[in-house]
Structures are given as structure tokens and as C-alpha cells.
Short mmCIF file of C-alpha atoms (C1' of nucleotides) in Angstrom, two decimals:
data_model
loop_
_atom_site.label_atom_id
_atom_site.label_comp_id
_atom_site.label_asym_id
_atom_site.label_seq_id
_atom_site.Cartn_x
_atom_site.Cartn_y
_atom_site.Cartn_z
CA MET O 12 99.03 113.42 132.46
CA LYS O 13 95.33 112.81 132.68
CA ILE O 14 93.66 109.44 132.51
CA TYR O 15 89.97 108.70 132.29
CA SER O 16 88.94 106.41 135.07
CA THR O 17 85.90 104.26 134.53
CA MET O 18 85.29 104.20 138.26
CA SER O 19 84.91 107.96 138.67
CA ARG O 20 83.76 108.48 135.10
CA LYS O 21 86.03 111.43 134.62
CA LYS O 22 89.57 112.28 133.71
CA GLU O 23 91.88 112.26 136.66
CA GLU O 24 95.43 113.45 137.06
CA LEU O 25 97.72 110.43 137.08
CA LYS O 26 99.09 109.91 140.56
CA VAL O 27 101.27 106.87 140.86
CA ILE O 28 101.68 104.81 143.99
CA SER O 29 105.44 104.73 144.02
CA GLN O 30 107.52 107.42 142.46
CA ASN O 31 108.08 107.17 138.73
CA LYS O 32 106.66 103.67 138.64
CA VAL O 33 103.50 102.47 136.98
CA LYS O 34 102.13 99.03 137.61
CA LEU O 35 99.94 98.15 134.67
CA PHE O 36 97.82 95.07 134.24
CA VAL O 37 95.74 94.34 131.18
CA CYS O 38 93.36 91.43 130.77
CA GLY O 39 94.70 89.15 128.10
CA PRO O 40 92.95 86.60 125.94
CA THR O 41 91.50 83.19 126.56
CA VAL O 42 93.49 81.07 124.18
CA TYR O 43 91.02 78.88 122.34
CA HIS O 44 90.86 80.62 118.97
CA ASP O 45 92.88 83.12 116.96
CA ALA O 46 92.81 86.67 118.21
CA HIS O 47 90.58 89.00 116.23
CA ILE O 48 91.05 92.63 115.30
CA GLY O 49 89.08 93.74 118.36
CA HIS O 50 91.77 92.17 120.50
CA GLY O 51 94.20 93.85 118.16
CA ARG O 52 92.72 97.24 118.83
CA THR O 53 92.77 96.85 122.59
CA TYR O 54 96.29 95.52 122.78
CA ILE O 55 97.70 98.00 120.30
CA PHE O 56 96.24 100.74 122.41
CA PHE O 57 97.65 99.52 125.67
CA ASP O 58 100.92 99.09 123.85
CA VAL O 59 100.80 102.79 122.98
CA ILE O 60 99.82 103.67 126.54
CA LYS O 61 102.76 101.74 127.92
CA ARG O 62 105.11 103.26 125.35
CA TYR O 63 103.93 106.75 126.15
CA LEU O 64 104.14 106.40 129.92
CA LYS O 65 107.62 105.06 129.47
CA PHE O 66 108.50 107.93 127.17
CA ILE O 67 107.44 110.57 129.67
CA GLY O 68 109.67 109.02 132.27
CA TYR O 69 107.78 106.32 134.09
CA SER O 70 109.19 102.92 134.65
CA VAL O 71 106.27 100.75 133.66
CA PHE O 72 105.81 97.13 134.58
CA TYR O 73 103.18 95.80 132.18
CA ILE O 74 101.64 92.40 132.83
CA GLN O 75 99.11 90.62 130.72
CA ASN O 76 97.49 87.37 131.75
CA ILE O 77 96.79 84.50 129.45
CA THR O 78 93.81 82.37 130.36
CA ASP O 79 94.89 78.87 129.46
CA ILE O 80 92.26 76.95 131.36
CA ASP O 81 88.61 77.64 130.75
CA ASP O 82 85.32 76.03 129.72
CA LYS O 83 85.81 77.16 126.16
CA ILE O 84 89.23 75.62 125.89
CA ILE O 85 87.89 72.35 127.25
CA LYS O 86 84.98 72.43 124.86
CA LYS O 87 87.23 73.15 121.92
CA ALA O 88 89.45 70.26 122.93
CA GLU O 89 86.48 67.92 123.07
CA LEU O 90 85.36 68.98 119.62
CA SER O 91 88.77 68.53 118.10
CA LYS O 92 89.52 65.41 120.14
CA SER O 93 92.64 66.83 121.65
CA GLU O 94 93.87 67.85 125.06
CA PRO O 95 92.86 71.21 126.54
CA ASN O 96 96.46 71.95 127.32
CA ASP O 97 97.45 71.38 123.70
CA ILE O 98 94.74 73.74 122.49
CA ALA O 99 95.89 76.38 124.92
CA LYS O 100 99.52 75.99 123.92
CA ILE O 101 98.74 76.23 120.22
CA PHE O 102 96.64 79.36 120.50
CA GLU O 103 98.91 80.98 123.01
CA LYS O 104 101.75 80.62 120.54
CA ARG O 105 99.59 82.01 117.76
CA TYR O 106 98.49 84.89 119.95
CA LEU O 107 102.06 85.85 120.73
CA GLU O 108 102.91 85.65 117.05
CA ASP O 109 100.01 87.98 116.27
CA MET O 110 101.17 90.45 118.89
CA TYR O 111 104.65 90.35 117.48
CA LEU O 112 103.30 91.04 114.00
CA LEU O 113 101.30 93.97 115.36
CA ASN O 114 104.47 95.36 116.90
CA VAL O 115 102.95 94.98 120.34
CA THR O 116 106.24 94.57 122.11
CA SER O 117 105.79 96.38 125.38
CA VAL O 118 104.36 93.64 127.59
CA ASN O 119 106.91 92.77 130.24
CA LYS O 120 105.31 89.59 131.45
CA TYR O 121 102.72 87.26 130.01
CA ALA O 122 101.33 85.32 132.95
CA ARG O 123 99.60 82.01 132.36
CA THR O 124 96.77 81.08 134.68
CA THR O 125 97.97 77.52 135.18
CA ASP O 126 101.32 78.78 136.44
CA TYR O 127 99.59 80.43 139.39
CA ILE O 128 97.30 77.70 140.69
CA ASP O 129 98.92 77.80 144.14
CA GLU O 130 98.42 81.53 144.40
CA ILE O 131 94.84 81.16 143.26
CA ILE O 132 94.05 78.49 145.84
CA ASN O 133 95.74 80.47 148.55
CA GLN O 134 93.73 83.55 147.63
CA ILE O 135 90.45 81.66 147.65
CA GLU O 136 91.26 80.29 151.09
CA ARG O 137 91.78 83.80 152.40
CA ILE O 138 88.58 85.02 150.80
CA MET O 139 86.72 82.18 152.50
CA ALA O 140 88.42 82.79 155.81
CA ARG O 141 87.18 86.36 155.73
CA GLY O 142 83.65 85.15 155.09
CA PHE O 143 83.23 86.34 151.52
CA ALA O 144 82.83 82.94 149.93
CA TYR O 145 81.09 79.65 150.55
CA GLU O 146 81.32 76.10 149.37
CA THR O 147 78.64 74.16 147.53
CA SER O 148 78.56 70.70 146.10
CA ASP O 149 80.18 71.84 142.90
CA GLY O 150 82.45 74.70 143.81
CA ILE O 151 83.43 77.72 145.81
CA TYR O 152 81.35 80.83 145.21
CA PHE O 153 81.85 84.45 146.02
CA ASP O 154 79.00 85.79 148.09
CA VAL O 155 78.23 89.01 146.26
CA LYS O 156 75.85 90.24 148.97
CA LYS O 157 78.83 90.55 151.30
CA PHE O 158 80.42 93.17 149.11
CA LYS O 159 78.33 96.30 149.05
CA ASP O 160 80.15 97.99 146.17
CA TYR O 161 79.49 95.18 143.72
CA GLY O 162 78.23 96.87 140.55
CA LYS O 163 79.82 100.24 141.27
CA LEU O 164 82.33 100.15 138.42
CA SER O 165 79.82 99.29 135.74
CA ASN O 166 76.93 101.09 137.40
CA VAL O 167 74.87 97.96 137.42
CA ASP O 168 72.00 97.49 139.79
CA ILE O 169 72.42 94.04 141.30
CA LYS O 170 68.71 93.63 141.85
CA GLU O 171 68.13 94.15 138.17
CA LEU O 172 70.38 91.27 137.38
CA GLU O 173 68.20 88.76 139.12
CA ASN O 174 65.65 88.97 136.38
CA HIS O 175 68.05 88.27 133.63
CA ARG O 176 70.79 86.02 134.82
CA GLU O 177 70.59 82.43 133.86
CA ILE O 178 70.32 80.33 136.94
CA GLU O 179 72.47 77.46 135.94
CA GLU O 180 73.58 76.64 139.44
CA VAL O 181 70.82 75.92 141.90
CA ASN O 182 73.06 75.70 144.93
CA LYS O 183 74.22 79.28 144.72
CA LYS O 184 72.89 81.57 147.42
CA ASN O 185 72.24 84.29 144.89
CA PRO O 186 72.17 84.25 141.12
CA GLN O 187 74.83 86.96 141.01
CA ASP O 188 77.36 84.95 142.97
CA PHE O 189 80.28 83.97 140.82
CA VAL O 190 82.47 80.94 140.97
CA LEU O 191 86.00 81.01 142.39
CA TRP O 192 86.75 77.31 142.13
CA LYS O 193 85.02 74.70 140.04
CA LYS O 194 84.98 71.18 141.36
CA ARG O 195 85.64 68.48 138.83
CA ARG O 196 82.63 67.97 136.59
CA SER O 197 83.83 65.39 134.13
CA SER O 198 86.76 63.05 133.92
CA SER O 199 88.10 64.67 130.76
CA GLU O 200 88.78 68.10 132.16
CA PRO O 201 92.13 69.13 133.63
CA VAL O 202 92.14 69.36 137.41
CA TRP O 203 94.40 70.43 140.22
CA ASP O 204 94.38 69.40 143.86
CA SER O 205 92.86 71.81 146.30
CA PRO O 206 91.47 71.82 149.84
CA TRP O 207 88.09 71.28 148.19
CA GLY O 208 89.13 68.32 146.15
CA LYS O 209 90.20 68.24 142.55
CA GLY O 210 89.05 71.08 140.40
CA ARG O 211 90.04 74.19 138.49
CA PRO O 212 89.90 77.94 139.00
CA GLY O 213 86.99 80.16 138.02
CA TRP O 214 87.65 82.85 135.48
CA HIS O 215 87.87 85.97 137.63
CA ILE O 216 90.27 84.78 140.29
CA GLU O 217 93.32 84.40 138.07
CA ASP O 218 93.78 88.12 137.57
CA THR O 219 93.72 89.00 141.22
CA ALA O 220 96.05 86.12 142.02
CA ILE O 221 98.52 87.29 139.40
CA THR O 222 98.32 90.97 140.26
CA GLU O 223 98.73 90.23 143.96
CA TYR O 224 101.73 88.05 143.20
CA TYR O 225 103.49 90.77 141.20
CA PHE O 226 102.04 94.01 142.49
CA GLY O 227 100.72 93.34 145.96
CA ASN O 228 97.45 94.84 147.05
CA GLN O 229 97.75 98.15 145.32
CA TYR O 230 98.58 99.00 141.77
CA ASP O 231 98.06 101.80 139.33
CA ILE O 232 96.22 100.79 136.18
CA HIS O 233 94.03 97.91 135.22
CA GLY O 234 92.91 97.82 131.63
CA GLY O 235 90.82 95.76 129.31
CA GLY O 236 88.07 95.83 126.76
CA LEU O 237 84.79 97.44 127.66
CA ASP O 238 83.11 94.06 127.64
CA LEU O 239 85.16 93.00 130.64
CA MET O 240 83.85 95.76 132.83
CA PHE O 241 80.93 93.65 133.92
CA PRO O 242 81.07 91.15 135.44
CA HIS O 243 84.77 90.40 135.19
CA HIS O 244 86.20 93.58 136.65
CA GLU O 245 83.46 93.87 139.23
CA ALA O 246 84.38 90.41 140.37
CA GLU O 247 88.03 91.34 140.54
CA ILE O 248 87.30 94.36 142.67
CA ALA O 249 85.18 92.24 144.97
CA GLN O 250 87.95 89.68 145.30
CA LEU O 251 90.60 92.29 145.95
CA LYS O 252 88.58 93.92 148.69
CA ALA O 253 87.69 90.58 150.18
CA ILE O 254 91.37 89.80 150.60
CA ASN O 255 92.38 93.18 151.89
CA ASP O 256 90.35 96.26 152.76
CA LYS O 257 93.18 98.49 151.63
CA ALA O 258 93.46 96.89 148.23
CA ILE O 259 93.02 99.35 145.43
CA VAL O 260 93.41 99.81 141.73
CA ASN O 261 93.66 103.50 141.01
CA TYR O 262 92.66 103.65 137.37
CA TRP O 263 90.33 101.35 135.51
CA MET O 264 90.70 101.86 131.79
CA HIS O 265 88.45 100.38 129.15
CA THR O 266 88.84 100.36 125.41
CA GLY O 267 85.79 100.71 123.18
CA PHE O 268 84.61 98.08 120.77
CA LEU O 269 85.74 97.56 117.26
CA ASN O 270 82.60 96.52 115.43
CA VAL O 271 82.31 94.94 112.03
CA SER O 272 79.41 95.74 109.73
CA GLY O 273 77.54 97.39 112.53
CA PHE O 274 77.82 94.55 114.99
CA LYS O 275 80.16 93.21 117.51
CA MET O 276 82.29 90.47 116.12
CA SER O 277 80.86 87.06 116.62
CA LYS O 278 81.29 83.77 114.88
CA SER O 279 77.58 83.28 114.44
CA LEU O 280 77.29 86.54 112.53
CA ASN O 281 80.24 85.56 110.43
CA ASN O 282 81.82 88.96 110.83
CA PHE O 283 84.80 87.66 112.71
CA VAL O 284 88.07 89.03 111.36
CA THR O 285 91.24 87.59 112.79
CA ILE O 286 94.44 89.54 113.06
CA ARG O 287 96.29 87.13 110.84
CA ASP O 288 93.64 87.35 108.13
CA LEU O 289 93.71 91.11 108.22
CA LEU O 290 97.48 91.26 107.99
CA LYS O 291 97.34 89.28 104.78
CA GLU O 292 95.71 92.31 103.21
CA VAL O 293 96.91 95.40 105.04
CA SER O 294 100.15 96.34 106.67
CA THR O 295 100.70 96.39 110.41
CA GLN O 296 101.49 100.07 110.21
CA SER O 297 98.22 100.85 108.45
CA PHE O 298 96.25 98.93 111.03
CA ARG O 299 98.05 100.59 113.91
CA PHE O 300 97.40 103.94 112.27
CA PHE O 301 93.74 103.02 111.92
CA VAL O 302 93.57 102.09 115.59
CA ILE O 303 95.14 105.29 116.85
CA SER O 304 93.25 107.56 114.51
CA SER O 305 90.26 107.29 116.80
CA HIS O 306 90.20 107.66 120.55
CA TYR O 307 90.62 104.46 122.54
CA ARG O 308 87.35 104.84 124.40
CA SER O 309 85.20 105.44 121.34
CA HIS O 310 83.41 102.72 119.47
CA VAL O 311 84.82 102.12 116.06
CA GLU O 312 83.42 100.58 112.95
CA PHE O 313 85.94 98.46 111.14
CA SER O 314 86.18 98.82 107.39
CA LYS O 315 88.87 97.87 104.98
CA GLU O 316 88.28 101.08 103.06
CA ASP O 317 89.09 103.14 106.12
CA ILE O 318 92.32 101.28 106.62
CA VAL O 319 93.24 102.05 103.03
CA LYS O 320 92.55 105.71 103.79
CA CYS O 321 94.84 105.42 106.77
CA GLU O 322 97.51 103.90 104.64
CA LYS O 323 97.40 106.90 102.33
CA ALA O 324 97.54 109.29 105.24
CA LEU O 325 100.48 107.42 106.68
CA ARG O 326 102.25 107.61 103.36
CA ARG O 327 101.92 111.39 103.51
CA ILE O 328 103.85 111.46 106.75
CA LYS O 329 106.49 109.12 105.37
CA ASN O 330 106.95 111.23 102.27
CA PHE O 331 107.53 114.18 104.49
CA THR O 332 110.09 112.49 106.72
CA LYS O 333 111.83 111.27 103.61
CA ILE O 334 112.39 114.85 102.51
CA LEU O 335 113.50 115.75 106.02
CA ASN O 336 116.07 112.99 105.91
CA GLU O 337 117.34 114.17 102.57
CA ARG O 338 117.79 117.67 103.93
CA ASN O 339 119.73 116.45 106.90
CA ILE O 340 123.17 116.85 105.42
CA TYR O 341 124.94 116.45 108.72
CA GLU O 342 125.05 112.84 109.64
CA ASN O 343 125.06 111.73 113.22
CA ILE O 344 124.67 115.22 114.50
CA LYS O 345 121.95 115.62 117.01
CA PRO O 346 122.07 119.09 118.47
CA LYS O 347 119.59 119.43 121.26
CA GLU O 348 119.23 123.06 120.38
CA ASP O 349 116.09 124.93 121.19
CA ILE O 350 113.48 124.86 118.53
CA VAL O 351 113.12 128.19 116.80
CA TYR O 352 110.94 127.11 113.92
CA GLU O 353 107.44 127.98 115.05
CA PRO O 354 105.38 125.25 113.32
CA LEU O 355 107.56 122.57 114.88
CA LYS O 356 107.22 124.12 118.29
CA LYS O 357 103.49 124.18 117.85
CA CYS O 358 103.44 120.61 116.60
CA ARG O 359 105.30 119.24 119.61
CA GLU O 360 103.12 121.21 121.93
CA GLU O 361 99.90 119.90 120.40
CA PHE O 362 101.18 116.37 120.11
CA PHE O 363 102.11 116.07 123.75
CA LYS O 364 99.12 118.02 124.91
CA GLY O 365 96.95 115.50 123.12
CA MET O 366 98.79 112.51 124.49
CA ASN O 367 98.73 113.94 128.01
CA ASP O 368 94.99 114.34 127.77
CA ASP O 369 93.94 110.73 128.23
CA PHE O 370 96.04 109.50 125.34
CA ASN O 371 94.23 111.47 122.69
CA THR O 372 96.02 110.00 119.71
CA PRO O 373 93.77 111.63 117.07
CA VAL O 374 94.90 115.01 118.35
CA ALA O 375 98.50 113.86 118.28
CA LEU O 376 98.15 112.77 114.67
CA SER O 377 96.37 115.95 113.77
CA ALA O 378 99.31 117.90 115.17
CA ILE O 379 101.66 116.00 112.89
CA PHE O 380 99.59 116.72 109.81
CA SER O 381 99.21 120.38 110.67
CA PHE O 382 102.96 120.57 110.97
CA ILE O 383 103.41 118.96 107.58
CA ASN O 384 100.94 121.37 106.02
CA ASP O 385 102.54 124.38 107.66
CA SER O 386 106.12 123.52 106.93
CA LYS O 387 106.30 121.57 103.72
CA LYS O 388 106.81 124.58 101.55
CA ASP O 389 109.47 125.93 103.88
CA LEU O 390 111.16 122.59 103.86
CA ILE O 391 111.30 122.43 100.09
CA ASP O 392 112.45 126.03 99.90
CA ASP O 393 115.18 125.33 102.48
CA LYS O 394 113.78 127.86 104.88
CA ILE O 395 113.94 125.69 107.97
CA PRO O 396 117.12 125.99 110.04
CA MET O 397 119.25 122.86 109.95
CA SER O 398 119.04 122.49 113.72
CA ASP O 399 115.28 122.31 113.41
CA ILE O 400 115.41 119.87 110.53
CA ILE O 401 117.23 117.66 112.95
CA ASN O 402 114.84 118.52 115.74
CA ALA O 403 111.99 117.58 113.46
CA LEU O 404 113.65 114.27 112.70
CA ILE O 405 114.09 113.69 116.40
CA PHE O 406 110.43 114.45 116.89
CA PHE O 407 109.39 111.92 114.28
CA ASP O 408 111.65 109.37 115.90
CA GLU O 409 109.97 110.01 119.21
CA ALA O 410 106.52 109.79 117.67
CA SER O 411 107.52 106.53 116.02
CA ILE O 412 108.60 105.06 119.33
CA ILE O 413 105.49 106.24 121.14
CA LEU O 414 102.98 105.14 118.54
CA GLY O 415 104.81 102.03 117.43
CA ILE O 416 104.69 103.13 113.81
CA ASP O 417 107.96 103.79 112.07
CA PHE O 418 107.43 107.09 110.29
CA ASN O 419 110.91 107.00 108.85
CA SER O 420 110.65 103.77 106.93
CA GLU O 421 108.93 103.13 103.64
CA LEU O 422 105.57 101.46 103.76
CA ASP O 423 106.00 97.98 102.49
CA ILE O 424 103.05 95.68 102.53
CA TYR O 425 104.43 92.89 100.50
CA LYS O 426 107.10 90.81 101.99
CA LYS O 427 109.88 90.65 99.48
CA ASP O 428 111.87 87.54 99.13
CA SER O 429 114.91 87.50 96.95
CA CYS O 430 113.28 85.37 94.27
CA SER O 431 110.24 87.56 93.73
CA GLU O 432 112.41 90.63 93.86
CA ASP O 433 114.65 89.31 91.11
CA LEU O 434 111.56 88.37 89.16
CA LEU O 435 110.15 91.87 89.52
CA ASN O 436 113.42 93.37 88.34
CA LEU O 437 113.29 91.15 85.33
CA ILE O 438 109.75 92.20 84.49
CA ASN O 439 110.74 95.81 84.94
CA ASP O 440 113.65 95.43 82.55
CA VAL O 441 111.36 93.95 79.94
CA ARG O 442 108.87 96.76 80.40
CA LYS O 443 111.63 99.32 80.13
CA LYS O 444 112.65 97.92 76.77
CA LEU O 445 109.06 97.83 75.59
CA ARG O 446 108.64 101.47 76.52
CA GLU O 447 111.84 102.41 74.78
CA ASP O 448 110.36 100.81 71.70
CA LYS O 449 107.20 102.79 72.36
CA ASN O 450 105.25 99.61 72.78
CA TYR O 451 103.07 101.22 75.41
CA GLU O 452 100.15 98.95 74.91
CA LEU O 453 101.95 95.86 76.07
CA SER O 454 103.93 97.57 78.83
CA ASP O 455 100.75 99.10 80.22
CA GLU O 456 99.03 95.78 80.10
CA ILE O 457 101.79 94.24 82.18
CA ARG O 458 101.55 97.13 84.60
CA ASP O 459 97.77 96.73 84.92
CA LYS O 460 98.05 93.05 85.52
CA LEU O 461 100.70 93.52 88.16
CA HIS O 462 98.40 96.05 89.76
CA ASP O 463 95.65 93.44 89.87
CA LEU O 464 98.11 91.20 91.68
CA GLY O 465 98.61 93.96 94.20
CA ILE O 466 101.94 95.17 92.90
CA ASP O 467 102.19 98.81 91.96
CA ILE O 468 104.93 100.11 89.74
CA ASN O 469 106.13 103.67 89.56
CA ASP O 470 107.46 104.65 86.19
"C1'" G E 25 62.51 96.69 131.15
"C1'" C E 26 67.23 98.62 133.29
"C1'" C E 27 72.13 100.90 132.30
"C1'" A E 28 75.46 103.17 128.88
"C1'" A E 29 77.60 105.44 124.33
"C1'" G E 30 76.70 108.24 120.16
"C1'" A E 31 74.39 111.62 115.94
"C1'" U E 32 80.22 117.07 113.33
"C1'" A E 33 81.47 118.49 105.35
"C1'" G E 34 80.77 112.87 100.39
"C1'" C E 35 83.37 109.27 104.12
"C1'" U E 36 86.37 108.62 108.80
"C1'" U E 37 87.94 111.05 113.19
"C1'" A E 38 89.04 115.24 116.93
"C1'" G E 39 87.10 119.41 119.58
"C1'" C E 40 83.08 119.71 124.26
"C1'" G E 41 81.54 127.70 126.48
"C1'" G E 42 84.43 132.60 122.71
"C1'" C E 43 88.24 132.06 114.85
"C1'" G E 44 84.17 125.09 113.35
"C1'" A E 45 89.81 121.18 112.88
"C1'" A E 46 92.79 116.68 110.81
"C1'" G E 47 92.87 112.64 107.29
"C1'" C E 48 90.69 110.51 103.03
"C1'" G E 49 87.90 112.22 98.95
"C1'" G E 50 86.63 116.23 95.20
"C1'" U E 51 88.49 120.19 91.86
"C1'" G E 52 92.59 122.78 89.16
"C1'" G E 53 97.76 122.54 87.99
"C1'" A E 54 103.10 120.48 87.68
"C1'" C E 55 105.48 115.87 86.30
"C1'" U E 56 104.37 111.53 82.67
"C1'" G E 57 103.69 108.79 76.09
"C1'" C E 58 99.47 107.53 79.43
"C1'" A E 59 98.02 105.92 84.34
"C1'" G E 60 99.65 105.78 89.22
"C1'" A E 61 102.77 107.71 92.87
"C1'" U E 62 104.65 112.44 94.24
"C1'" C E 63 104.44 117.79 94.58
"C1'" C E 64 101.75 122.61 94.42
"C1'" A E 65 97.10 125.13 94.84
"C1'" U E 66 92.11 124.81 96.04
"C1'" U E 67 87.36 123.13 97.73
"C1'" A E 68 83.22 122.31 100.74
"C1'" C E 69 75.51 124.60 101.88
"C1'" A E 70 79.25 119.79 108.29
"C1'" C E 71 77.99 120.37 114.46
"C1'" G E 72 70.33 115.16 114.15
"C1'" G E 73 65.40 118.38 115.37
"C1'" G E 74 63.21 121.83 118.95
"C1'" A E 75 63.27 124.82 123.34
"C1'" G E 76 66.20 127.06 127.33
"C1'" U E 77 70.73 129.07 130.22
"C1'" U E 78 74.63 132.74 128.68
"C1'" C E 79 77.25 138.86 126.39
"C1'" A E 80 78.69 134.19 123.79
"C1'" A E 81 76.71 127.24 122.79
"C1'" A E 82 78.92 122.06 118.30
"C1'" U E 83 80.31 122.51 123.39
"C1'" C E 84 75.90 123.42 129.44
"C1'" U E 85 70.32 122.10 130.72
"C1'" C E 86 65.64 120.07 129.11
"C1'" U E 87 63.00 117.61 125.33
"C1'" C E 88 62.14 114.89 120.85
"C1'" U E 89 63.93 111.71 116.80
"C1'" C E 90 67.30 108.09 115.30
"C1'" U E 91 71.68 104.65 115.77
"C1'" U E 92 74.72 101.37 118.58
"C1'" G E 93 76.30 98.70 122.79
"C1'" G E 94 75.86 96.21 127.68
"C1'" C E 95 72.59 93.62 131.25
"C1'" U E 96 74.90 85.32 129.50
"C1'" C E 97 81.02 83.94 127.64
"C1'" C E 98 83.39 88.06 125.23
"C1'" A E 99 89.26 92.69 123.98
#
RNA sequence: GCCAAGAUAGCUUAGCGGCGAAGCGGUGGACUGCAGAUCCAUUACACGGGAGUUCAAAUCUCUCUCUUGGCUCCA
């Protein structure tokens, strides 16, 4: 199993800290608006990563933080004349709903920042005690000059930054220094007691507090979107090392951007697509397929058309597994016999080779399609041994579990409720009669209009 | 300005030293009253330009052109 590490900028063999165990942390969202499809991409991918590591035998503990106290949340609360905590609660709930809809089910623990205030304060105290942070009139700051490796992960030259950083805080020793604890600035913001008076945590400290609480000083994988590499992950590394020289994160993984109409999603550009809006138009499975049909580190351009293409491709796989299922005349028999059918052997080999090579899902998918192309005729002609029909079904089950896309179920975009289903049956009966009377004109018109409504009928 | 990523058939995406691959699309056919779906067959003048290294380069080096991203909060 090879994983690309941002720190070394190359693929490295996965070596876990304790046998068979992977401690995985991924930066979660700040809950002040609905998650967009870029979040969707990142979290679907880490979902696949977790699923795969688990599949190949690791016991994975996957934590994601939820930032529920932040400037943006406070600002949003002010605008909507509500409490920051209420805003956070609402969007946290909506975020979890979105993840559920995306079939992102592999996170073991969602950790809220405000549940770890004690740990955060304690960590800041230790960072200060070791001389890596200092107090000013408005907060506690990390002294970046004390940590020589600051900038190593993102390959950023600290000196360069001086020219570009906004200097919003005059009391800081250096413009690059980042805040660990913010002292109360206005009466409306939520605060907690601390040795430095009432205040709230800075953004970077929550992750190290949470990871230390659950994982200790060393853990295996830390993931997140590419945009978090600097300064967020640099800050985390600095904090970790400030607490403990031996602290280490072995693999830093970053997902590439999902851009819309050539640009990164932003509200000002009005190219902001939320997960819930997208799922009104395309199925979860199609979107997941879209996400995994490119490599997680590459930059991807979002387009509805491409998701439609993915939906068609996905349907091809489903049609194939449908035939496989029909051929499986022995129910409940799962012989773990060796595979003799060559295309299936090749398919498995390629699939796992791809996944083992830094989670190369496009290769894995390609292996599936090659298998379908190579074997479809044999399947229809009944030339595949029954044991391998079953082995193929087992393979598709495994692939479904790993990728979080059920290849064995029919693609169904439209949620059926009993009423609309009855109604559709009624319309179909009417059309059937019309066709029997050779009144094609009217029956076709109904079909066309249903199509416009997004309902396709197969005669 | 500094730091990155990228340019592969009509479109999307892999490959990253030795038959250019997958999906979508296109074309022909089967099925159908027709369309779609499905199936079968088939297709393609695709590795941004130019040098170099090598027996061999899409793949390595240099260079040019272009695109995108980061350097402020950001998955």
C-alpha cells in the first residue's frame, strides 16, 4: 500500500505506528453554511480511503473535527440576529445529513471544538511553558520564529509572506505568528474562562487538541483539502512539535480542488454549489462515481454533463451485475474457489493494484470496465464457470463496499413514494391501452411530457 | 513577485522509460409501431511546441507557449 505524502512529495509505503491500526484524522468543516460539492469531494474520498484501508485489514479509527466556534459563525449569527451556538448547531445537523446522503458513513467520531475547550487551554499552556507562544493584549500567539520547520509542508518561504500578509494585529511579534487564543473582543461573542481571561480558541489549535486527546502525540494520517495545507496544517505541525519533540504525523494527504466554471467555488462568483442542491438533480451514486473517476490529488472541473456521463457509465456496470445475478442459479452459495476465469483474475489484480497505488480509483474503475468488455460475451454465452460467476459477484460486492457505490442495485434517482408510484402505474395503464388501440400519437406525447418531468419510461 | 499543479482522441479521466488505455460520445446493426433503454459490432489524424538524454520517451532533462491554483478565511 503506497500513499503520497505531501511532506516528502512522493509516494511512500504505508507503515503504521501500531500493528494493523490506522489513526486517521481529517479536517472537517466550519459549520456556518451548507457544505458544497468541494467538501463533498474531499469527504467522499476520505470515506473511500477509510473503507479501503479497512478492507485490506486495518482497523481504522477515523476522526473528523467540526469547527463550531469561529469568526464566521459569529458573523453569521450577527447578520441573522441569532446566537452563534444556534447557527453552529443548525449547520452541523445539516452537514451530517449531507454526509449521510452522500453515503459517507465511515467517520467514527465527529469531534466538536467546543467539547474540547479544556484540552485546548491545557495545550496552549504547555506550548507557552515551552516558550513557543506569547501573550499580547488581545490573545496568545504562536511564535513562528521559534519553529524552524514552519513552511516545510507547503514549501512556503516565511520571509516571502511578510510582504503579503495583512497586518491586522499590531502587537504580534511577526506577521506570520498565528493566534492560539483570542481574548474577548465584543460582548456578543461566546467566551470561555481561561488563564488569560475570557476568550475563545484560535482556529488551528482545535485539531491538535483533539488529535492529542484521541491519538496521543503520534498518529498515521492527517488529511484535508489542499487549501488547508497552508497555513492551517503548518500551524498544526508547529503546535504538535511545540508540545512534544517526538510528535509526528506520518502521512499528510491533501485532496485537490473541485472547481466550478474554471474557478474555485466562492459565493461572490456565484458558482457555489451545495451538496443538497446537487442531490436534487443527480443521484448520490452518480456523484460518488464522478468523484472517484478522477484521482483524489488532481484538480477537477465540476460539470453537470460529466456527472450525467458518469451516470451512464455506472449504469453499464449495473447492467452487467444484473446479468451476473441472473446467472447465479445457486442461491446462498459462496464457494471461495480459486478463480480460473482469466479476465476476472486480471480485473481483481488491476483493481487492487490501482487501489494500492495511492488509491488510484480511476485505474480501479478502468479494471472493472475492462472486465465487463472482456467477459460480457462469455457471460451471455454461459461460458464462465459458475464458481467464477459467484466470484465475480463477490468481487462486485467488495468493490461496492470499498467505493461506497452499490453496483448491485438499480440506479434510482427519483425517490418513489407510494402515491406517485400508483399514479405512474395508472398513467402506464392508460398508455398501454392507447398503444393497443394504436393511438401512438397520444401515448408518445404522454411519454415525452413525462420525460420532460424527468421520468423515463421503457416500453 | 514567490511557490505549486497541469496541457493525452469530440469531451472527461488514467498511464509517467519498451503494444498509447477506460468512460462518455460517434458510426453500423439487433430489438421497437417509433423513440429511449438494453445488447452486439465498430470507430477515431489524441500524448501543447521545440531541442536533448536513451537501443527505446506521452513518460527523464532543458526550453518555449498556454491554462489553473496557492501566497488573506477556505474541503
